[in-house]
């Protein structure tokens, strides 16, 4: 068991919440120069764009918020 893991977690709800948060954070960036702005090179060697970074942060933030059990 992971320290701080929430055993009552509903995976379907978590995935839906993460997807909803990604949509909220990237909708205004789709097809724009701002969304295509480079943030450097990702771990796989590809260019990280602002829209990529926003989506990744939305997922990580959702996981951090929803998966942490209250201490």
N, CA, C and O atoms as a GROMACS GRO file, in nm:
protein
  284
    1UNK      N    1   0.084  -0.118   0.000
    1UNK     CA    2   0.000   0.000   0.000
    1UNK      C    3   0.089   0.124   0.000
    1UNK      O    4   0.191   0.129   0.069
    2UNK      N    5   0.050   0.222  -0.076
    2UNK     CA    6   0.125   0.347  -0.082
    2UNK      C    7   0.087   0.438   0.034
    2UNK      O    8  -0.029   0.443   0.073
    3UNK      N    9   0.183   0.507   0.089
    3UNK     CA   10   0.159   0.600   0.197
    3UNK      C   11   0.066   0.711   0.150
    3UNK      O   12   0.094   0.776   0.049
    4UNK      N   13  -0.041   0.734   0.221
    4UNK     CA   14  -0.135   0.839   0.185
    4UNK      C   15  -0.234   0.799   0.077
    4UNK      O   16  -0.309   0.883   0.028
    5UNK      N   17  -0.236   0.671   0.038
    5UNK     CA   18  -0.324   0.625  -0.069
    5UNK      C   19  -0.467   0.620  -0.018
    5UNK      O   20  -0.492   0.576   0.094
    6UNK      N   21  -0.562   0.664  -0.101
    6UNK     CA   22  -0.703   0.666  -0.066
    6UNK      C   23  -0.767   0.536  -0.116
    6UNK      O   24  -0.787   0.519  -0.236
    7UNK      N   25  -0.800   0.444  -0.025
    7UNK     CA   26  -0.857   0.315  -0.062
    7UNK      C   27  -1.001   0.326  -0.112
    7UNK      O   28  -1.051   0.233  -0.175
    8UNK      N   29  -1.067   0.436  -0.085
    8UNK     CA   30  -1.206   0.454  -0.127
    8UNK      C   31  -1.217   0.515  -0.266
    8UNK      O   32  -1.326   0.553  -0.309
    9UNK      N   33  -1.108   0.523  -0.336
    9UNK     CA   34  -1.102   0.587  -0.466
    9UNK      C   35  -1.186   0.512  -0.570
    9UNK      O   36  -1.176   0.390  -0.581
   10UNK      N   37  -1.267   0.584  -0.645
   10UNK     CA   38  -1.343   0.529  -0.756
   10UNK      C   39  -1.270   0.568  -0.884
   10UNK      O   40  -1.267   0.685  -0.921
   11UNK      N   41  -1.210   0.469  -0.952
   11UNK     CA   42  -1.126   0.497  -1.068
   11UNK      C   43  -1.204   0.561  -1.182
   11UNK      O   44  -1.151   0.649  -1.250
   12UNK      N   45  -1.326   0.519  -1.205
   12UNK     CA   46  -1.405   0.579  -1.313
   12UNK      C   47  -1.429   0.727  -1.287
   12UNK      O   48  -1.418   0.809  -1.378
   13UNK      N   49  -1.460   0.760  -1.164
   13UNK     CA   50  -1.481   0.900  -1.127
   13UNK      C   51  -1.352   0.979  -1.141
   13UNK      O   52  -1.353   1.091  -1.192
   14UNK      N   53  -1.241   0.921  -1.097
   14UNK     CA   54  -1.111   0.987  -1.106
   14UNK      C   55  -1.075   1.018  -1.251
   14UNK      O   56  -1.032   1.130  -1.282
   15UNK      N   57  -1.092   0.921  -1.339
   15UNK     CA   58  -1.058   0.942  -1.480
   15UNK      C   59  -1.147   1.048  -1.542
   15UNK      O   60  -1.100   1.132  -1.618
   16UNK      N   61  -1.276   1.045  -1.510
   16UNK     CA   62  -1.368   1.146  -1.562
   16UNK      C   63  -1.331   1.285  -1.512
   16UNK      O   64  -1.334   1.382  -1.588
   17UNK      N   65  -1.297   1.296  -1.384
   17UNK     CA   66  -1.256   1.425  -1.328
   17UNK      C   67  -1.128   1.476  -1.393
   17UNK      O   68  -1.116   1.595  -1.422
   18UNK      N   69  -1.032   1.387  -1.415
   18UNK     CA   70  -0.907   1.428  -1.480
   18UNK      C   71  -0.933   1.475  -1.622
   18UNK      O   72  -0.879   1.577  -1.665
   19UNK      N   73  -1.015   1.402  -1.696
   19UNK     CA   74  -1.046   1.440  -1.834
   19UNK      C   75  -1.120   1.573  -1.839
   19UNK      O   76  -1.094   1.656  -1.927
   20UNK      N   77  -1.211   1.594  -1.746
   20UNK     CA   78  -1.285   1.720  -1.740
   20UNK      C   79  -1.192   1.836  -1.711
   20UNK      O   80  -1.205   1.944  -1.769
   21UNK      N   81  -1.097   1.814  -1.622
   21UNK     CA   82  -1.000   1.920  -1.588
   21UNK      C   83  -0.907   1.948  -1.705
   21UNK      O   84  -0.874   2.064  -1.729
   22UNK      N   85  -0.865   1.846  -1.778
   22UNK     CA   86  -0.783   1.867  -1.897
   22UNK      C   87  -0.860   1.952  -1.997
   22UNK      O   88  -0.806   2.050  -2.049
   23UNK      N   89  -0.983   1.917  -2.023
   23UNK     CA   90  -1.065   1.993  -2.119
   23UNK      C   91  -1.078   2.139  -2.076
   23UNK      O   92  -1.066   2.230  -2.158
   24UNK      N   93  -1.102   2.161  -1.946
   24UNK     CA   94  -1.117   2.297  -1.895
   24UNK      C   95  -0.990   2.379  -1.917
   24UNK      O   96  -0.996   2.498  -1.950
   25UNK      N   97  -0.875   2.316  -1.897
   25UNK     CA   98  -0.748   2.389  -1.905
   25UNK      C   99  -0.693   2.406  -2.046
   25UNK      O  100  -0.614   2.497  -2.069
   26UNK      N  101  -0.733   2.321  -2.141
   26UNK     CA  102  -0.672   2.330  -2.274
   26UNK      C  103  -0.765   2.382  -2.384
   26UNK      O  104  -0.717   2.416  -2.492
   27UNK      N  105  -0.894   2.389  -2.359
   27UNK     CA  106  -0.988   2.428  -2.465
   27UNK      C  107  -0.948   2.559  -2.532
   27UNK      O  108  -0.952   2.569  -2.655
   28UNK      N  109  -0.909   2.657  -2.454
   28UNK     CA  110  -0.873   2.788  -2.511
   28UNK      C  111  -0.738   2.785  -2.585
   28UNK      O  112  -0.705   2.880  -2.655
   29UNK      N  113  -0.661   2.677  -2.570
   29UNK     CA  114  -0.530   2.666  -2.635
   29UNK      C  115  -0.534   2.590  -2.768
   29UNK      O  116  -0.441   2.600  -2.847
   30UNK      N  117  -0.641   2.516  -2.791
   30UNK     CA  118  -0.650   2.432  -2.911
   30UNK      C  119  -0.644   2.518  -3.037
   30UNK      O  120  -0.721   2.612  -3.053
   31UNK      N  121  -0.551   2.484  -3.126
   31UNK     CA  122  -0.538   2.552  -3.255
   31UNK      C  123  -0.482   2.693  -3.249
   31UNK      O  124  -0.494   2.768  -3.346
   32UNK      N  125  -0.421   2.731  -3.137
   32UNK     CA  126  -0.368   2.866  -3.123
   32UNK      C  127  -0.215   2.866  -3.121
   32UNK      O  128  -0.152   2.765  -3.091
   33UNK      N  129  -0.157   2.980  -3.154
   33UNK     CA  130  -0.012   2.996  -3.142
   33UNK      C  131   0.032   2.982  -2.997
   33UNK      O  132   0.138   2.926  -2.970
   34UNK      N  133  -0.049   3.032  -2.904
   34UNK     CA  134  -0.016   3.021  -2.762
   34UNK      C  135  -0.005   2.874  -2.722
   34UNK      O  136   0.087   2.836  -2.650
   35UNK      N  137  -0.098   2.792  -2.767
   35UNK     CA  138  -0.096   2.649  -2.735
   35UNK      C  139   0.023   2.577  -2.794
   35UNK      O  140   0.069   2.477  -2.739
   36UNK      N  141   0.073   2.627  -2.907
   36UNK     CA  142   0.189   2.565  -2.973
   36UNK      C  143   0.323   2.614  -2.919
   36UNK      O  144   0.428   2.563  -2.959
   37UNK      N  145   0.321   2.711  -2.830
   37UNK     CA  146   0.445   2.766  -2.776
   37UNK      C  147   0.528   2.656  -2.710
   37UNK      O  148   0.475   2.576  -2.633
   38UNK      N  149   0.657   2.653  -2.739
   38UNK     CA  150   0.747   2.550  -2.689
   38UNK      C  151   0.786   2.576  -2.544
   38UNK      O  152   0.812   2.689  -2.504
   39UNK      N  153   0.790   2.467  -2.466
   39UNK     CA  154   0.836   2.474  -2.328
   39UNK      C  155   0.961   2.391  -2.308
   39UNK      O  156   1.002   2.366  -2.194
   40UNK      N  157   1.023   2.347  -2.418
   40UNK     CA  158   1.145   2.268  -2.407
   40UNK      C  159   1.127   2.129  -2.463
   40UNK      O  160   1.033   2.102  -2.538
   41UNK      N  161   1.218   2.041  -2.426
   41UNK     CA  162   1.218   1.904  -2.476
   41UNK      C  163   1.170   1.810  -2.367
   41UNK      O  164   1.218   1.816  -2.253
   42UNK      N  165   1.075   1.724  -2.402
   42UNK     CA  166   1.021   1.627  -2.307
   42UNK      C  167   1.114   1.509  -2.287
   42UNK      O  168   1.217   1.498  -2.353
   43UNK      N  169   1.077   1.421  -2.194
   43UNK     CA  170   1.160   1.305  -2.161
   43UNK      C  171   1.179   1.213  -2.281
   43UNK      O  172   1.281   1.144  -2.291
   44UNK      N  173   1.083   1.210  -2.373
   44UNK     CA  174   1.093   1.125  -2.491
   44UNK      C  175   1.168   1.189  -2.606
   44UNK      O  176   1.183   1.128  -2.711
   45UNK      N  177   1.215   1.312  -2.586
   45UNK     CA  178   1.291   1.382  -2.689
   45UNK      C  179   1.209   1.472  -2.779
   45UNK      O  180   1.264   1.539  -2.866
   46UNK      N  181   1.077   1.473  -2.760
   46UNK     CA  182   0.992   1.558  -2.842
   46UNK      C  183   0.976   1.695  -2.778
   46UNK      O  184   1.009   1.714  -2.660
   47UNK      N  185   0.924   1.789  -2.853
   47UNK     CA  186   0.903   1.924  -2.802
   47UNK      C  187   0.778   1.928  -2.715
   47UNK      O  188   0.671   1.881  -2.756
   48UNK      N  189   0.791   1.982  -2.595
   48UNK     CA  190   0.676   2.001  -2.508
   48UNK      C  191   0.614   2.136  -2.540
   48UNK      O  192   0.681   2.239  -2.536
   49UNK      N  193   0.488   2.134  -2.572
   49UNK     CA  194   0.413   2.256  -2.605
   49UNK      C  195   0.331   2.299  -2.484
   49UNK      O  196   0.309   2.221  -2.391
   50UNK      N  197   0.287   2.425  -2.486
   50UNK     CA  198   0.207   2.477  -2.375
   50UNK      C  199   0.082   2.392  -2.353
   50UNK      O  200   0.046   2.365  -2.238
   51UNK      N  201   0.017   2.350  -2.460
   51UNK     CA  202  -0.104   2.269  -2.446
   51UNK      C  203  -0.072   2.134  -2.382
   51UNK      O  204  -0.152   2.082  -2.303
   52UNK      N  205   0.043   2.076  -2.415
   52UNK     CA  206   0.086   1.949  -2.354
   52UNK      C  207   0.108   1.968  -2.205
   52UNK      O  208   0.061   1.888  -2.123
   53UNK      N  209   0.180   2.073  -2.171
   53UNK     CA  210   0.212   2.102  -2.031
   53UNK      C  211   0.085   2.125  -1.950
   53UNK      O  212   0.074   2.077  -1.837
   54UNK      N  213  -0.011   2.198  -2.006
   54UNK     CA  214  -0.137   2.225  -1.936
   54UNK      C  215  -0.214   2.095  -1.911
   54UNK      O  216  -0.270   2.076  -1.803
   55UNK      N  217  -0.217   2.007  -2.010
   55UNK     CA  218  -0.287   1.880  -1.995
   55UNK      C  219  -0.219   1.791  -1.890
   55UNK      O  220  -0.286   1.732  -1.806
   56UNK      N  221  -0.088   1.783  -1.896
   56UNK     CA  222  -0.014   1.703  -1.799
   56UNK      C  223  -0.034   1.755  -1.657
   56UNK      O  224  -0.056   1.676  -1.565
   57UNK      N  225  -0.028   1.885  -1.640
   57UNK     CA  226  -0.046   1.944  -1.507
   57UNK      C  227  -0.188   1.920  -1.456
   57UNK      O  228  -0.207   1.897  -1.336
   58UNK      N  229  -0.287   1.925  -1.543
   58UNK     CA  230  -0.425   1.900  -1.502
   58UNK      C  231  -0.440   1.758  -1.448
   58UNK      O  232  -0.507   1.736  -1.347
   59UNK      N  233  -0.378   1.661  -1.515
   59UNK     CA  234  -0.387   1.522  -1.471
   59UNK      C  235  -0.314   1.503  -1.338
   59UNK      O  236  -0.368   1.441  -1.246
   60UNK      N  237  -0.193   1.554  -1.328
   60UNK     CA  238  -0.116   1.540  -1.205
   60UNK      C  239  -0.187   1.609  -1.089
   60UNK      O  240  -0.194   1.553  -0.979
   61UNK      N  241  -0.239   1.728  -1.111
   61UNK     CA  242  -0.311   1.799  -1.005
   61UNK      C  243  -0.433   1.721  -0.959
   61UNK      O  244  -0.461   1.714  -0.839
   62UNK      N  245  -0.507   1.663  -1.053
   62UNK     CA  246  -0.624   1.583  -1.017
   62UNK      C  247  -0.583   1.461  -0.936
   62UNK      O  248  -0.646   1.430  -0.835
   63UNK      N  249  -0.479   1.392  -0.980
   63UNK     CA  250  -0.431   1.275  -0.905
   63UNK      C  251  -0.386   1.314  -0.765
   63UNK      O  252  -0.421   1.247  -0.668
   64UNK      N  253  -0.310   1.420  -0.754
   64UNK     CA  254  -0.262   1.464  -0.623
   64UNK      C  255  -0.378   1.500  -0.531
   64UNK      O  256  -0.375   1.467  -0.412
   65UNK      N  257  -0.478   1.566  -0.584
   65UNK     CA  258  -0.592   1.609  -0.502
   65UNK      C  259  -0.681   1.491  -0.464
   65UNK      O  260  -0.721   1.479  -0.348
   66UNK      N  261  -0.713   1.406  -0.560
   66UNK     CA  262  -0.811   1.299  -0.537
   66UNK      C  263  -0.752   1.174  -0.474
   66UNK      O  264  -0.824   1.101  -0.405
   67UNK      N  265  -0.626   1.147  -0.494
   67UNK     CA  266  -0.568   1.021  -0.447
   67UNK      C  267  -0.508   1.028  -0.308
   67UNK      O  268  -0.487   0.925  -0.244
   68UNK      N  269  -0.480   1.146  -0.261
   68UNK     CA  270  -0.419   1.160  -0.129
   68UNK      C  271  -0.525   1.140  -0.021
   68UNK      O  272  -0.628   1.208  -0.020
   69UNK      N  273  -0.499   1.048   0.068
   69UNK     CA  274  -0.590   1.026   0.180
   69UNK      C  275  -0.564   1.135   0.284
   69UNK      O  276  -0.449   1.175   0.305
   70UNK      N  277  -0.668   1.182   0.349
   70UNK     CA  278  -0.647   1.281   0.455
   70UNK      C  279  -0.560   1.221   0.565
   70UNK      O  280  -0.579   1.107   0.606
   71UNK      N  281  -0.465   1.300   0.611
   71UNK     CA  282  -0.375   1.251   0.717
   71UNK      C  283  -0.426   1.290   0.852
   71UNK      O  284  -0.365   1.258   0.954
   0.00000   0.00000   0.00000
